[in-house]
């Protein structure tokens, strides 16, 4: 079977690329750590997004979160790489952004990607958490889609509650006030809302279960086309079970709840080979 090649993109300040690389590799894919400068011809060995099936932007503090988290990383992509990014999607590839990567995809305008709604303004933003603090702890995510519905979570049943850690300062999903209801309705219709923060009963519980104050407790979304996905929590940190603090004492399990996302991506991309 042909390799499923994933570009794990980084710049200065990215700090989750290694565990993201490991998650892609352990899920059967062929990941490569690539610096943005290798894709823009400013560093050797040169690379091209044409050679990848998946573009993954991992977590971290790219460019020190100056201006806004993800803003500078996005500006550098937008200035030199946007055509290659769109070509990857047109070829049937997938794009994933986790935490800082999600912030980059929102800054690029790829999320929420409400294609039939064109506005001059960004369609969404990730603001500073309501607590005004960096929130770092386990979070519980309820899967809002059907099993098999999204290429990013096809292995996860509807209503499943996943234990996936969060660690961020700017994770609050907000929409432009005048479009908020319209956009949320569109996103519900388009099945773009993938995960919501919940309490242990699986209900929407507000803070601290929702660490940032995101509207409707939204934790992860796709674009309207369904080929770009972003989430604030870090599934790569719980690919293996050892990092799952809520694992019952004595419970022997090899993998954490994050593995299903990487397995879903592999299943989708390998089925296209
Ligand atoms: N873990 C991360 O990727 C953090 C993202 C960003 N630096 C923030 O604090 O919001």
mmCIF file of N, CA, C and O in Angstrom, residues 9-76:
data_model
loop_
_atom_site.group_PDB
_atom_site.id
_atom_site.type_symbol
_atom_site.label_atom_id
_atom_site.label_comp_id
_atom_site.label_asym_id
_atom_site.label_seq_id
_atom_site.Cartn_x
_atom_site.Cartn_y
_atom_site.Cartn_z
ATOM 1 N N UNK A 9 3.984 20.680 10.224
ATOM 2 C CA UNK A 9 4.580 21.988 9.925
ATOM 3 C C UNK A 9 4.939 22.755 11.187
ATOM 4 O O UNK A 9 4.169 22.790 12.151
ATOM 5 N N UNK A 10 6.114 23.377 11.169
ATOM 6 C CA UNK A 10 6.541 24.106 12.367
ATOM 7 C C UNK A 10 7.307 25.351 11.994
ATOM 8 O O UNK A 10 7.858 25.477 10.901
ATOM 9 N N UNK A 11 7.346 26.306 12.975
ATOM 10 C CA UNK A 11 8.231 27.465 12.920
ATOM 11 C C UNK A 11 8.788 27.672 14.325
ATOM 12 O O UNK A 11 8.517 26.847 15.211
ATOM 13 N N UNK A 12 9.460 28.773 14.556
ATOM 14 C CA UNK A 12 9.989 29.007 15.902
ATOM 15 C C UNK A 12 8.811 29.126 16.879
ATOM 16 O O UNK A 12 7.829 29.795 16.590
ATOM 17 N N UNK A 13 8.897 28.412 17.990
ATOM 18 C CA UNK A 13 7.831 28.490 19.000
ATOM 19 C C UNK A 13 6.887 27.300 18.981
ATOM 20 O O UNK A 13 6.203 27.022 19.963
ATOM 21 N N UNK A 14 6.836 26.574 17.856
ATOM 22 C CA UNK A 14 6.052 25.335 17.830
ATOM 23 C C UNK A 14 6.681 24.376 18.840
ATOM 24 O O UNK A 14 7.908 24.283 18.905
ATOM 25 N N UNK A 15 5.834 23.690 19.663
ATOM 26 C CA UNK A 15 6.484 22.810 20.654
ATOM 27 C C UNK A 15 5.782 21.463 20.825
ATOM 28 O O UNK A 15 6.076 20.728 21.773
ATOM 29 N N UNK A 16 4.846 21.127 19.921
ATOM 30 C CA UNK A 16 4.174 19.815 20.048
ATOM 31 C C UNK A 16 4.429 18.925 18.836
ATOM 32 O O UNK A 16 3.705 17.948 18.598
ATOM 33 N N UNK A 17 5.451 19.297 18.058
ATOM 34 C CA UNK A 17 5.658 18.554 16.804
ATOM 35 C C UNK A 17 6.129 17.124 17.043
ATOM 36 O O UNK A 17 5.776 16.211 16.289
ATOM 37 N N UNK A 18 6.919 16.881 18.084
ATOM 38 C CA UNK A 18 7.480 15.538 18.264
ATOM 39 C C UNK A 18 6.390 14.527 18.626
ATOM 40 O O UNK A 18 6.304 13.441 18.034
ATOM 41 N N UNK A 19 5.523 14.886 19.573
ATOM 42 C CA UNK A 19 4.469 13.936 19.971
ATOM 43 C C UNK A 19 3.427 13.811 18.849
ATOM 44 O O UNK A 19 2.817 12.754 18.686
ATOM 45 N N UNK A 20 3.295 14.879 18.052
ATOM 46 C CA UNK A 20 2.374 14.804 16.914
ATOM 47 C C UNK A 20 2.946 13.871 15.847
ATOM 48 O O UNK A 20 2.225 13.041 15.276
ATOM 49 N N UNK A 21 4.246 13.990 15.626
ATOM 50 C CA UNK A 21 4.953 13.085 14.688
ATOM 51 C C UNK A 21 4.748 11.630 15.146
ATOM 52 O O UNK A 21 4.368 10.758 14.372
ATOM 53 N N UNK A 22 4.939 11.397 16.438
ATOM 54 C CA UNK A 22 4.823 10.039 16.991
ATOM 55 C C UNK A 22 3.401 9.501 16.814
ATOM 56 O O UNK A 22 3.198 8.342 16.444
ATOM 57 N N UNK A 23 2.395 10.366 17.028
ATOM 58 C CA UNK A 23 0.993 9.916 16.895
ATOM 59 C C UNK A 23 0.702 9.514 15.447
ATOM 60 O O UNK A 23 0.104 8.468 15.191
ATOM 61 N N UNK A 24 1.167 10.321 14.482
ATOM 62 C CA UNK A 24 0.941 9.987 13.071
ATOM 63 C C UNK A 24 1.662 8.692 12.704
ATOM 64 O O UNK A 24 1.133 7.823 12.021
ATOM 65 N N UNK A 25 2.887 8.539 13.216
ATOM 66 C CA UNK A 25 3.686 7.342 12.876
ATOM 67 C C UNK A 25 3.046 6.099 13.468
ATOM 68 O O UNK A 25 2.877 5.070 12.818
ATOM 69 N N UNK A 26 2.623 6.201 14.741
ATOM 70 C CA UNK A 26 2.026 5.037 15.404
ATOM 71 C C UNK A 26 0.655 4.678 14.835
ATOM 72 O O UNK A 26 0.173 3.575 15.034
ATOM 73 N N UNK A 27 0.058 5.638 14.113
ATOM 74 C CA UNK A 27 -1.240 5.338 13.475
ATOM 75 C C UNK A 27 -1.032 4.776 12.075
ATOM 76 O O UNK A 27 -1.993 4.557 11.335
ATOM 77 N N UNK A 28 0.249 4.575 11.669
ATOM 78 C CA UNK A 28 0.530 3.919 10.386
ATOM 79 C C UNK A 28 0.874 4.866 9.257
ATOM 80 O O UNK A 28 1.025 4.453 8.103
ATOM 81 N N UNK A 29 1.007 6.175 9.538
ATOM 82 C CA UNK A 29 1.296 7.141 8.485
ATOM 83 C C UNK A 29 2.796 7.425 8.413
ATOM 84 O O UNK A 29 3.573 6.942 9.240
ATOM 85 N N UNK A 30 3.170 8.209 7.373
ATOM 86 C CA UNK A 30 4.576 8.534 7.168
ATOM 87 C C UNK A 30 4.749 10.032 7.386
ATOM 88 O O UNK A 30 4.658 10.816 6.428
ATOM 89 N N UNK A 31 4.929 10.446 8.643
ATOM 90 C CA UNK A 31 5.023 11.877 8.937
ATOM 91 C C UNK A 31 6.437 12.399 8.680
ATOM 92 O O UNK A 31 7.397 11.634 8.667
ATOM 93 N N UNK A 32 6.490 13.726 8.471
ATOM 94 C CA UNK A 32 7.797 14.364 8.313
ATOM 95 C C UNK A 32 7.739 15.723 9.000
ATOM 96 O O UNK A 32 6.760 16.466 8.815
ATOM 97 N N UNK A 33 8.748 16.022 9.801
ATOM 98 C CA UNK A 33 8.814 17.338 10.440
ATOM 99 C C UNK A 33 9.360 18.322 9.408
ATOM 100 O O UNK A 33 10.465 18.129 8.883
ATOM 101 N N UNK A 34 8.559 19.332 9.070
ATOM 102 C CA UNK A 34 8.955 20.274 8.017
ATOM 103 C C UNK A 34 8.875 21.691 8.559
ATOM 104 O O UNK A 34 7.849 22.080 9.135
ATOM 105 N N UNK A 35 9.953 22.454 8.379
ATOM 106 C CA UNK A 35 9.912 23.863 8.764
ATOM 107 C C UNK A 35 9.283 24.654 7.611
ATOM 108 O O UNK A 35 9.508 24.336 6.436
ATOM 109 N N UNK A 36 8.545 25.681 7.960
ATOM 110 C CA UNK A 36 7.890 26.508 6.929
ATOM 111 C C UNK A 36 8.897 26.969 5.877
ATOM 112 O O UNK A 36 8.602 27.002 4.669
ATOM 113 N N UNK A 37 10.126 27.268 6.300
ATOM 114 C CA UNK A 37 11.134 27.777 5.353
ATOM 115 C C UNK A 37 11.521 26.733 4.301
ATOM 116 O O UNK A 37 11.941 27.069 3.203
ATOM 117 N N UNK A 38 11.341 25.431 4.652
ATOM 118 C CA UNK A 38 11.638 24.402 3.640
ATOM 119 C C UNK A 38 10.603 24.400 2.529
ATOM 120 O O UNK A 38 10.887 24.024 1.389
ATOM 121 N N UNK A 39 9.367 24.851 2.880
ATOM 122 C CA UNK A 39 8.285 24.879 1.877
ATOM 123 C C UNK A 39 8.318 26.161 1.052
ATOM 124 O O UNK A 39 7.778 26.222 -0.054
ATOM 125 N N UNK A 40 8.947 27.207 1.616
ATOM 126 C CA UNK A 40 8.951 28.508 0.889
ATOM 127 C C UNK A 40 10.270 28.714 0.140
ATOM 128 O O UNK A 40 10.514 29.787 -0.396
ATOM 129 N N UNK A 41 11.134 27.688 0.133
ATOM 130 C CA UNK A 41 12.395 27.803 -0.608
ATOM 131 C C UNK A 41 13.464 28.588 0.128
ATOM 132 O O UNK A 41 14.463 28.984 -0.459
ATOM 133 N N UNK A 42 13.273 28.812 1.412
ATOM 134 C CA UNK A 42 14.240 29.600 2.186
ATOM 135 C C UNK A 42 15.130 28.739 3.052
ATOM 136 O O UNK A 42 15.930 29.267 3.833
ATOM 137 N N UNK A 43 14.993 27.411 2.936
ATOM 138 C CA UNK A 43 15.874 26.539 3.735
ATOM 139 C C UNK A 43 15.944 25.178 3.046
ATOM 140 O O UNK A 43 15.009 24.755 2.348
ATOM 141 N N UNK A 44 17.059 24.530 3.218
ATOM 142 C CA UNK A 44 17.267 23.176 2.659
ATOM 143 C C UNK A 44 17.027 22.141 3.760
ATOM 144 O O UNK A 44 17.205 22.485 4.941
ATOM 145 N N UNK A 45 16.724 20.883 3.481
ATOM 146 C CA UNK A 45 16.266 20.401 2.174
ATOM 147 C C UNK A 45 14.856 20.919 1.850
ATOM 148 O O UNK A 45 14.001 20.973 2.729
ATOM 149 N N UNK A 46 14.683 21.338 0.622
ATOM 150 C CA UNK A 46 13.392 21.889 0.223
ATOM 151 C C UNK A 46 12.326 20.813 0.200
ATOM 152 O O UNK A 46 12.627 19.643 -0.038
ATOM 153 N N UNK A 47 11.104 21.243 0.463
ATOM 154 C CA UNK A 47 9.944 20.347 0.458
ATOM 155 C C UNK A 47 8.787 21.046 -0.246
ATOM 156 O O UNK A 47 8.783 22.285 -0.356
ATOM 157 N N UNK A 48 7.818 20.253 -0.704
ATOM 158 C CA UNK A 48 6.631 20.834 -1.351
ATOM 159 C C UNK A 48 5.378 20.165 -0.805
ATOM 160 O O UNK A 48 5.364 18.946 -0.628
ATOM 161 N N UNK A 49 4.331 20.958 -0.560
ATOM 162 C CA UNK A 49 3.079 20.375 -0.062
ATOM 163 C C UNK A 49 2.479 19.391 -1.064
ATOM 164 O O UNK A 49 1.656 18.558 -0.712
ATOM 165 N N UNK A 50 2.940 19.463 -2.317
ATOM 166 C CA UNK A 50 2.453 18.515 -3.334
ATOM 167 C C UNK A 50 2.746 17.067 -2.926
ATOM 168 O O UNK A 50 2.080 16.149 -3.373
ATOM 169 N N UNK A 51 3.764 16.889 -2.098
ATOM 170 C CA UNK A 51 4.193 15.527 -1.756
ATOM 171 C C UNK A 51 3.481 14.944 -0.535
ATOM 172 O O UNK A 51 3.836 13.857 -0.077
ATOM 173 N N UNK A 52 2.475 15.687 -0.021
ATOM 174 C CA UNK A 52 1.830 15.228 1.221
ATOM 175 C C UNK A 52 0.325 15.051 1.038
ATOM 176 O O UNK A 52 -0.309 15.760 0.261
ATOM 177 N N UNK A 53 -0.229 14.129 1.819
ATOM 178 C CA UNK A 53 -1.681 13.887 1.817
ATOM 179 C C UNK A 53 -2.376 14.661 2.937
ATOM 180 O O UNK A 53 -3.580 14.868 2.913
ATOM 181 N N UNK A 54 -1.561 15.025 3.949
ATOM 182 C CA UNK A 54 -2.145 15.695 5.118
ATOM 183 C C UNK A 54 -1.188 16.799 5.579
ATOM 184 O O UNK A 54 0.024 16.596 5.641
ATOM 185 N N UNK A 55 -1.736 17.971 5.849
ATOM 186 C CA UNK A 55 -0.970 19.059 6.452
ATOM 187 C C UNK A 55 -1.460 19.190 7.888
ATOM 188 O O UNK A 55 -2.657 19.388 8.127
ATOM 189 N N UNK A 56 -0.521 19.024 8.833
ATOM 190 C CA UNK A 56 -0.861 19.111 10.257
ATOM 191 C C UNK A 56 -0.087 20.282 10.868
ATOM 192 O O UNK A 56 1.135 20.357 10.708
ATOM 193 N N UNK A 57 -0.827 21.206 11.518
ATOM 194 C CA UNK A 57 -0.155 22.303 12.223
ATOM 195 C C UNK A 57 -0.310 22.035 13.727
ATOM 196 O O UNK A 57 -1.430 22.070 14.260
ATOM 197 N N UNK A 58 0.789 21.715 14.411
ATOM 198 C CA UNK A 58 0.705 21.277 15.812
ATOM 199 C C UNK A 58 0.650 22.440 16.780
ATOM 200 O O UNK A 58 0.662 23.611 16.390
ATOM 201 N N UNK A 59 0.594 22.081 18.054
ATOM 202 C CA UNK A 59 0.480 23.080 19.114
ATOM 203 C C UNK A 59 1.807 23.773 19.417
ATOM 204 O O UNK A 59 2.863 23.401 18.935
ATOM 205 N N UNK A 60 1.687 24.827 20.237
ATOM 206 C CA UNK A 60 2.885 25.537 20.655
ATOM 207 C C UNK A 60 2.635 27.002 20.849
ATOM 208 O O UNK A 60 1.491 27.442 21.062
ATOM 209 N N UNK A 61 3.692 27.772 20.770
ATOM 210 C CA UNK A 61 3.638 29.233 20.952
ATOM 211 C C UNK A 61 4.364 29.846 19.763
ATOM 212 O O UNK A 61 5.367 30.530 19.908
ATOM 213 N N UNK A 62 3.887 29.544 18.562
ATOM 214 C CA UNK A 62 4.582 29.988 17.345
ATOM 215 C C UNK A 62 4.752 31.508 17.363
ATOM 216 O O UNK A 62 3.814 32.255 17.696
ATOM 217 N N UNK A 63 5.969 31.919 17.026
ATOM 218 C CA UNK A 63 6.336 33.352 17.072
ATOM 219 C C UNK A 63 5.984 33.984 18.407
ATOM 220 O O UNK A 63 5.583 35.152 18.486
ATOM 221 N N UNK A 64 6.024 33.149 19.462
ATOM 222 C CA UNK A 64 5.817 33.676 20.811
ATOM 223 C C UNK A 64 4.406 34.153 21.085
ATOM 224 O O UNK A 64 4.157 34.886 22.048
ATOM 225 N N UNK A 65 3.426 33.755 20.222
ATOM 226 C CA UNK A 65 2.034 34.231 20.372
ATOM 227 C C UNK A 65 1.954 35.755 20.265
ATOM 228 O O UNK A 65 0.981 36.361 20.721
ATOM 229 N N UNK A 66 2.971 36.375 19.668
ATOM 230 C CA UNK A 66 2.919 37.843 19.520
ATOM 231 C C UNK A 66 1.740 38.215 18.605
ATOM 232 O O UNK A 66 1.384 37.437 17.709
ATOM 233 N N UNK A 67 1.180 39.382 18.790
ATOM 234 C CA UNK A 67 -0.023 39.895 18.088
ATOM 235 C C UNK A 67 -1.245 39.111 18.593
ATOM 236 O O UNK A 67 -2.029 39.620 19.365
ATOM 237 N N UNK A 68 -1.428 37.906 18.143
ATOM 238 C CA UNK A 68 -2.419 36.953 18.669
ATOM 239 C C UNK A 68 -1.826 35.567 18.410
ATOM 240 O O UNK A 68 -1.092 35.366 17.447
ATOM 241 N N UNK A 69 -2.201 34.616 19.239
ATOM 242 C CA UNK A 69 -1.684 33.258 19.043
ATOM 243 C C UNK A 69 -2.025 32.791 17.622
ATOM 244 O O UNK A 69 -3.180 32.823 17.207
ATOM 245 N N UNK A 70 -0.999 32.407 16.873
ATOM 246 C CA UNK A 70 -1.202 31.872 15.509
ATOM 247 C C UNK A 70 -1.190 32.926 14.422
ATOM 248 O O UNK A 70 -1.121 32.590 13.233
ATOM 249 N N UNK A 71 -1.248 34.195 14.798
ATOM 250 C CA UNK A 71 -1.410 35.255 13.775
ATOM 251 C C UNK A 71 -0.197 35.357 12.858
ATOM 252 O O UNK A 71 -0.332 35.455 11.625
ATOM 253 N N UNK A 72 1.010 35.328 13.431
ATOM 254 C CA UNK A 72 2.214 35.500 12.606
ATOM 255 C C UNK A 72 2.477 34.262 11.768
ATOM 256 O O UNK A 72 2.789 34.351 10.569
ATOM 257 N N UNK A 73 2.269 33.088 12.353
ATOM 258 C CA UNK A 73 2.440 31.837 11.597
ATOM 259 C C UNK A 73 1.498 31.861 10.384
ATOM 260 O O UNK A 73 1.889 31.568 9.251
ATOM 261 N N UNK A 74 0.245 32.286 10.640
ATOM 262 C CA UNK A 74 -0.742 32.328 9.549
ATOM 263 C C UNK A 74 -0.330 33.349 8.489
ATOM 264 O O UNK A 74 -0.416 33.088 7.278
ATOM 265 N N UNK A 75 0.152 34.502 8.925
ATOM 266 C CA UNK A 75 0.527 35.543 7.957
ATOM 267 C C UNK A 75 1.656 35.050 7.052
ATOM 268 O O UNK A 75 1.669 35.300 5.842
ATOM 269 N N UNK A 76 2.599 34.309 7.639
ATOM 270 C CA UNK A 76 3.726 33.799 6.849
ATOM 271 C C UNK A 76 3.262 32.723 5.875
ATOM 272 O O UNK A 76 3.746 32.627 4.735
#
